[in-house]
mmCIF file of C-alpha atoms in Angstrom:
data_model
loop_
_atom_site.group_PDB
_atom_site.id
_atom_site.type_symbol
_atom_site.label_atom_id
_atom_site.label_comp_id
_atom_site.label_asym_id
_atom_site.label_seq_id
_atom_site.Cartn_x
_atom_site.Cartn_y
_atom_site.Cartn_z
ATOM 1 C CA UNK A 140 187.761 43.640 49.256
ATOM 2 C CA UNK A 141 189.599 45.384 46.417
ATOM 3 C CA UNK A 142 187.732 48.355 46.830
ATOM 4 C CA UNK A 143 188.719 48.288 50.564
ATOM 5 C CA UNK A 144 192.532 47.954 49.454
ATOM 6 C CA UNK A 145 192.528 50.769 47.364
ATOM 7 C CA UNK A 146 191.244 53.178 50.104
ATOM 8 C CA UNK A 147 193.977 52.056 52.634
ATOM 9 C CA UNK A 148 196.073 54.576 51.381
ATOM 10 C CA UNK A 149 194.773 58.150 51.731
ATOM 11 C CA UNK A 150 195.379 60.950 49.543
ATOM 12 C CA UNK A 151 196.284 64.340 50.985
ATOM 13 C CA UNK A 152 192.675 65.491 50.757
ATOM 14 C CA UNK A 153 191.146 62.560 52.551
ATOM 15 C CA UNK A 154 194.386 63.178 55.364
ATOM 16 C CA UNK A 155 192.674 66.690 55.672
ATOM 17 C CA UNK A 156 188.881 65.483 56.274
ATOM 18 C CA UNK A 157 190.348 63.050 58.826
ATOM 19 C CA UNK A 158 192.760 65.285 60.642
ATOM 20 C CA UNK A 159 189.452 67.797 60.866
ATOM 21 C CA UNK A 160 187.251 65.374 62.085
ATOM 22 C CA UNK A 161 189.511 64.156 64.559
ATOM 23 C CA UNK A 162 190.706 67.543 66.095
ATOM 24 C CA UNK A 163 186.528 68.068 66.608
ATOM 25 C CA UNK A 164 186.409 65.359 68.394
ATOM 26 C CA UNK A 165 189.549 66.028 70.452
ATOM 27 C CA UNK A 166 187.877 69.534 71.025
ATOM 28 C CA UNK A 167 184.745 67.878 72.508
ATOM 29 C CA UNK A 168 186.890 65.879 75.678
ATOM 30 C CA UNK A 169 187.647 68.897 77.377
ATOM 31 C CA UNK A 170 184.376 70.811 76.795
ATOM 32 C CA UNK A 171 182.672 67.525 77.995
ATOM 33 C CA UNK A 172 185.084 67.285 81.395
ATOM 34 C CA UNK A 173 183.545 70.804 81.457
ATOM 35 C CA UNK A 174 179.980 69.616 81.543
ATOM 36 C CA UNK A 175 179.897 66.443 83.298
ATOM 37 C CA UNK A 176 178.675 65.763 86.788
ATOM 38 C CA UNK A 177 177.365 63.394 89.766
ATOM 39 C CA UNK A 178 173.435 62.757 89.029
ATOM 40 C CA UNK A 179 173.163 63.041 85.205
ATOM 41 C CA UNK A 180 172.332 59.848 83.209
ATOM 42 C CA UNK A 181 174.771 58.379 80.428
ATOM 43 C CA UNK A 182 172.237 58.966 78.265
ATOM 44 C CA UNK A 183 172.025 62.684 79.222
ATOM 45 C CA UNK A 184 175.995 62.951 78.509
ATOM 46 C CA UNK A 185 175.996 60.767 75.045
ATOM 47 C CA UNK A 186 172.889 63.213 74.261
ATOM 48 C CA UNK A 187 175.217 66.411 75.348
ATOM 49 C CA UNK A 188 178.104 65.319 73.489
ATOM 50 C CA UNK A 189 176.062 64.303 70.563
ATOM 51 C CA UNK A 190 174.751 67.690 70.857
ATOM 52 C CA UNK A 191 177.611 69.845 70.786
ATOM 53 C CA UNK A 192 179.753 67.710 68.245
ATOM 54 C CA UNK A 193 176.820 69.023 65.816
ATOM 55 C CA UNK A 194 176.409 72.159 66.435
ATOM 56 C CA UNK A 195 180.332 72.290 65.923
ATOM 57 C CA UNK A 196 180.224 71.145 62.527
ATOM 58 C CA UNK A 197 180.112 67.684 62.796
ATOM 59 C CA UNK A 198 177.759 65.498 60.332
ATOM 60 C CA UNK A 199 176.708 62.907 62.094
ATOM 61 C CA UNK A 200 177.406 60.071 64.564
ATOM 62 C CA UNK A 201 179.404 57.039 63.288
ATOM 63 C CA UNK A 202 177.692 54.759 65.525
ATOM 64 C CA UNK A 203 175.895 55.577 68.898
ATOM 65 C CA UNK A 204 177.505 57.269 70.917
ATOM 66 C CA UNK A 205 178.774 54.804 74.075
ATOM 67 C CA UNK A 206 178.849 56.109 77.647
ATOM 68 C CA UNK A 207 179.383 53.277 80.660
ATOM 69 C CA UNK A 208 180.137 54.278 83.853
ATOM 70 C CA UNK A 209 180.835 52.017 87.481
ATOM 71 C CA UNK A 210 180.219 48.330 86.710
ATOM 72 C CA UNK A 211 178.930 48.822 83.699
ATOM 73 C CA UNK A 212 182.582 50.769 82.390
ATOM 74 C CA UNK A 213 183.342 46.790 82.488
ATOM 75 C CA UNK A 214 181.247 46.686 79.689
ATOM 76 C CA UNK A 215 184.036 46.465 76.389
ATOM 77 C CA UNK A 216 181.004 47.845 74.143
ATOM 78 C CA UNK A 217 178.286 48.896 76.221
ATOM 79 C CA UNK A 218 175.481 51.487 75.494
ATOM 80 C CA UNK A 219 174.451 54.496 77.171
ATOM 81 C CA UNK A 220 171.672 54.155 79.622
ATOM 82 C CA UNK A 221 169.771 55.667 82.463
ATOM 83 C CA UNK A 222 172.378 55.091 85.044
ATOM 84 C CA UNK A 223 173.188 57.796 86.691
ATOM 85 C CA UNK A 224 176.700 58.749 86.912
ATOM 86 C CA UNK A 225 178.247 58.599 90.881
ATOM 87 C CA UNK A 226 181.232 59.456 92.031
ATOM 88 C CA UNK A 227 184.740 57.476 92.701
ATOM 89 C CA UNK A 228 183.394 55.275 89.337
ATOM 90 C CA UNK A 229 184.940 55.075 86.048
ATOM 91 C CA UNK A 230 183.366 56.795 82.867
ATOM 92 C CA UNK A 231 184.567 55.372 79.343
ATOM 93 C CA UNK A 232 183.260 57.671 76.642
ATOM 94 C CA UNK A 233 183.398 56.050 72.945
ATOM 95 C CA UNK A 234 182.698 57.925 70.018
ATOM 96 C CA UNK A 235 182.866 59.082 66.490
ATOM 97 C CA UNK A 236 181.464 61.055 64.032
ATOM 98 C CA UNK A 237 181.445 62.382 60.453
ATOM 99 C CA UNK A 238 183.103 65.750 59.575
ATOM 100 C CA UNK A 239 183.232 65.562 55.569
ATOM 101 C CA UNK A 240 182.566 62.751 54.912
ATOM 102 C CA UNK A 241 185.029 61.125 56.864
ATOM 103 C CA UNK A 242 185.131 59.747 60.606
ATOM 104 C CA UNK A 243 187.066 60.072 63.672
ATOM 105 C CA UNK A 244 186.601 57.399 66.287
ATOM 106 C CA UNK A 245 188.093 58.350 70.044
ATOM 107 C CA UNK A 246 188.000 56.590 73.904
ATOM 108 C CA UNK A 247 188.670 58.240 76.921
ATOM 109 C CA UNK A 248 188.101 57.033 80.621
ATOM 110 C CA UNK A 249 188.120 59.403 82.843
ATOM 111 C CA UNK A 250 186.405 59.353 86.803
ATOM 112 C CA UNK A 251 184.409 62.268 89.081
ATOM 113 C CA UNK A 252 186.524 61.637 92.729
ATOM 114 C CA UNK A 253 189.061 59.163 93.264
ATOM 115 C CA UNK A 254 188.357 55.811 91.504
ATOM 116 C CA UNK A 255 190.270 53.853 93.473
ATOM 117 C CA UNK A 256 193.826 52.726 93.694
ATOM 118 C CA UNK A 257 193.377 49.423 91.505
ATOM 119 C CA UNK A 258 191.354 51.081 88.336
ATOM 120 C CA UNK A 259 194.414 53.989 88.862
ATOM 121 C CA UNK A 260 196.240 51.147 88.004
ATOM 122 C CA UNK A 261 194.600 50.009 85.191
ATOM 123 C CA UNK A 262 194.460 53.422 83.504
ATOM 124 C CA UNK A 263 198.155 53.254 84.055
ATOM 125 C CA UNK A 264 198.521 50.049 82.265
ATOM 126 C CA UNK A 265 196.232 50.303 79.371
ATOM 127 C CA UNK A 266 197.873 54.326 78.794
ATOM 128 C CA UNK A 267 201.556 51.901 78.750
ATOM 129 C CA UNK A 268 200.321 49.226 76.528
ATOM 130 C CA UNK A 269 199.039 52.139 74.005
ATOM 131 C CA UNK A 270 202.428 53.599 74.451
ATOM 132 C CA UNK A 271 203.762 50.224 73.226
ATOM 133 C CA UNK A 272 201.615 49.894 70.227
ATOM 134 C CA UNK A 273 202.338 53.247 69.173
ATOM 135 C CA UNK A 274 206.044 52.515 69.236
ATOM 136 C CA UNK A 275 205.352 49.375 67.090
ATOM 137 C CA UNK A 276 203.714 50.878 64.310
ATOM 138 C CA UNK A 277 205.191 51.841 61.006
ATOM 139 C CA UNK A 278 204.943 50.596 57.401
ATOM 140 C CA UNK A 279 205.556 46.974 57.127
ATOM 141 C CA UNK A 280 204.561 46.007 61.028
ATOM 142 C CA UNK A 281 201.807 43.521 60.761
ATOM 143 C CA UNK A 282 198.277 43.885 62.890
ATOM 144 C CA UNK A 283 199.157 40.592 64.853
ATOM 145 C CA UNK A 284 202.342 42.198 66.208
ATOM 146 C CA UNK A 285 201.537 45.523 66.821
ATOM 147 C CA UNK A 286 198.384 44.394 68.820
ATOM 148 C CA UNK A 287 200.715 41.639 70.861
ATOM 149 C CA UNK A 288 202.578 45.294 71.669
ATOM 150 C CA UNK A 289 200.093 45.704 74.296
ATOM 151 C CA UNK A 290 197.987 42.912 74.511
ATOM 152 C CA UNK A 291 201.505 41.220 75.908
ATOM 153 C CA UNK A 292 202.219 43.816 78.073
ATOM 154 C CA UNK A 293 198.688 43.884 80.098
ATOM 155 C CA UNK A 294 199.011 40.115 80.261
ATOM 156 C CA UNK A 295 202.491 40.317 81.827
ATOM 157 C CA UNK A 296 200.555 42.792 84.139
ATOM 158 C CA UNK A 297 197.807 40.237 84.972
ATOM 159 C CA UNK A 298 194.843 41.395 83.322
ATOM 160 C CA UNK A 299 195.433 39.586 80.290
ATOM 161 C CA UNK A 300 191.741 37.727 80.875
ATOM 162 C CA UNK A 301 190.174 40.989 81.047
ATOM 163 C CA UNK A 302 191.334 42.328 77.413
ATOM 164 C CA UNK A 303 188.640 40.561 74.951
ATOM 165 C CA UNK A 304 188.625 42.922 71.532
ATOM 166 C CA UNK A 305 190.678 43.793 69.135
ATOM 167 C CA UNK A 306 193.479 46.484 69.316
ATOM 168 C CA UNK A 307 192.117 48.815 66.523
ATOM 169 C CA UNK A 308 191.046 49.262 62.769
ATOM 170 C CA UNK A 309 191.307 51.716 59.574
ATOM 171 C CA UNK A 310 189.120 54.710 59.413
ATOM 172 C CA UNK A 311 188.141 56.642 56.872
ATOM 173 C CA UNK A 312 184.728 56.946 54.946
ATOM 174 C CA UNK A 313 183.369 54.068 57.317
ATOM 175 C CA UNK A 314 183.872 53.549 60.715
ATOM 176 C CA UNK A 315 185.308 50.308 60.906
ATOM 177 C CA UNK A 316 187.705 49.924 57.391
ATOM 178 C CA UNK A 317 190.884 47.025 57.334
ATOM 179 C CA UNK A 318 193.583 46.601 58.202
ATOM 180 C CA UNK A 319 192.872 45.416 61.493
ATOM 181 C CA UNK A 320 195.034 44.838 64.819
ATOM 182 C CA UNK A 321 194.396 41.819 66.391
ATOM 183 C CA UNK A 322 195.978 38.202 66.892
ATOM 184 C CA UNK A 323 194.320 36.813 63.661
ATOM 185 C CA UNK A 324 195.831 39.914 61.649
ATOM 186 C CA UNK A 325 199.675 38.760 60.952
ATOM 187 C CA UNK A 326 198.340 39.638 57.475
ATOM 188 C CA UNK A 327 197.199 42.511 57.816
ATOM 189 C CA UNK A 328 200.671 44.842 56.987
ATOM 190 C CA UNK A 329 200.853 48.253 57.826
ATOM 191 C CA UNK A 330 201.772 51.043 54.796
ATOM 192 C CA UNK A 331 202.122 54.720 54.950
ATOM 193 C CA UNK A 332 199.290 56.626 54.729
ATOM 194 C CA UNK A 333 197.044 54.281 56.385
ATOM 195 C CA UNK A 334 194.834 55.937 59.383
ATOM 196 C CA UNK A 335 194.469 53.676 62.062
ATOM 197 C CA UNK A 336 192.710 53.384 65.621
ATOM 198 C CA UNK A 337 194.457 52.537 68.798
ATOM 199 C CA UNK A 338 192.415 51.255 71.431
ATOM 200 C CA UNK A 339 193.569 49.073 73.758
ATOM 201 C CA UNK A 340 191.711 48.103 77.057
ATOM 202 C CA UNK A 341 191.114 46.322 80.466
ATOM 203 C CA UNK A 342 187.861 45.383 82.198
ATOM 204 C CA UNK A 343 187.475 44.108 85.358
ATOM 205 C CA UNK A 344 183.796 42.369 85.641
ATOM 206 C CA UNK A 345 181.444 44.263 88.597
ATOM 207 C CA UNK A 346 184.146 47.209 88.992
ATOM 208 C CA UNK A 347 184.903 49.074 86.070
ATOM 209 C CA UNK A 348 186.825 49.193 83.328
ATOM 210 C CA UNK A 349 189.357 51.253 81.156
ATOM 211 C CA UNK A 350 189.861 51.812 76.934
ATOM 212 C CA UNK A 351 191.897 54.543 75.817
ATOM 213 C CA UNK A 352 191.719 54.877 71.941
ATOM 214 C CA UNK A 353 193.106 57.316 69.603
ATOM 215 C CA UNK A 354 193.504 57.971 65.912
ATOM 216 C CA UNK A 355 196.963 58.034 63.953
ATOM 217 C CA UNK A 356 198.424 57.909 60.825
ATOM 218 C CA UNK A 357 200.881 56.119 59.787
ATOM 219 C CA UNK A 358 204.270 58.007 58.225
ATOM 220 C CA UNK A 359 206.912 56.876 55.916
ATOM 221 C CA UNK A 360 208.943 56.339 58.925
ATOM 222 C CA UNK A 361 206.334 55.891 61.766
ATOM 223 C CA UNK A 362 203.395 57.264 62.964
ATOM 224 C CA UNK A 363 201.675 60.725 63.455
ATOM 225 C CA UNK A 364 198.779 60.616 66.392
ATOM 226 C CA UNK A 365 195.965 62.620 64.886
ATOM 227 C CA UNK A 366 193.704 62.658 68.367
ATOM 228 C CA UNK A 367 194.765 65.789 70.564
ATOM 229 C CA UNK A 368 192.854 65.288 73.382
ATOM 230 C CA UNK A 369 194.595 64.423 76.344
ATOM 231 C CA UNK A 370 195.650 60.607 77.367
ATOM 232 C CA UNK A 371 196.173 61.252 81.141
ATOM 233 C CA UNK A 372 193.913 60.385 83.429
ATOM 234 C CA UNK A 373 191.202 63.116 84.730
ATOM 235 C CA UNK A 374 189.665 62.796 88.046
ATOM 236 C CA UNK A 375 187.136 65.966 88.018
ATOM 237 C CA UNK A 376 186.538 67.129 91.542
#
């Protein structure tokens, strides 16, 4: 636990490692959008992505790599299988991986055709509630309320039952490092120089579901979002 302390606050050179390993990953969205298409597998995908994140100069995976897509986007951590990707379904894409030594760890949800009108409306939500937590965060905000920043908000936008994980976590040398958002972390306080994810999300059993997460530091007098990659929703033709 004290060791964990001490590495909340980065130095400038561990800043560096994380803003590179974070800006491959960013990279990787759009060259994946690029790749993607009706009939491949989510395992096919995770392996493509996996793929091209080391030949870029990545290290390694943090964890393995998570692709759900339809029903199974519903799935809050779910695995890549040998479902084959349709279109008008949701895709959530989860990863991370090791570019120094240190991790990045990024969500997007994006769809091939029109998902429908209600997931739309999800996306739209969950991209608001991140909006929210981002505006909450800055030294001396606690994990409880900057995750209540958007858990709140879905819940006043009825899918409160359908948000069941916590709001996001320190990064650095491991994947999942304190301090934590959630609604157990009131004591978990925010200082500068901590690098944080943000992933809120929505999942709506049998249809699909939508997480949006991205890495950011936190500055003296807020925050700096370290993930480039886009936040709006793609719908690939």
């Amino acid at each position: 636990m004290v060791v964990e302390k001490l590495r909340h606050n980065r130095d400038d050179g561990e800043i560096h490692r994380l803003r590179q390993s974070t800006e491959l990953a960013s990279q990787a969205f759009p060259e994946l959008l690029k790749h993607v298409e009706p009939g491949m597998t989510e395992l096919q995908v995770a392996n493509w992505l996996n793929n091209w994140m080391l030949q870029h100069g990545a290290q390694k995976p943090s964890f393995d790599t998570i692709v759900a897509s339809g029903y199974r986007s519903a799935l809050p951590h779910g695995f890549a299988t040998d479902k084959e990707i349709n279109r008008n379904e949701m895709i959530t894409v989860d990863f991370g991986f090791y570019v120094n030594d240190y991790t990045s760890d990024m969500t997007r949800t994006f769809s091939i055709g029109d998902p429908g009108e209600e997931l739309r409306h999800v996306y739209n939500v969950v991209h608001e509630a991140q909006d929210r937590m981002f505006r909450a965060i800055k030294p001396g905000a606690n994990g409880k309320a900057v995750d209540a920043a958007g858990r709140d908000y879905i819940a006043a936008q009825g899918y409160g039952d359908f948000y069941n994980h916590g709001s996001g976590h320190g990064i650095g040398l491991d994947i999942h490092e304190t301090p934590n958002f959630g609604p157990r972390y009131e004591s978990n306080v925010l200082q500068a120089r901590n690098v944080m994810t943000v992933e809120p999300g929505v999942y709506l059993p049998n249809k699909g579901g939508v997480r949006i997460e991205d890495d950011l530091l936190v500055t003296p007098d807020g925050n700096e979002r370290l993930t480039t990659a886009t936040r709006e929703l793609q719908i690939l033709s």
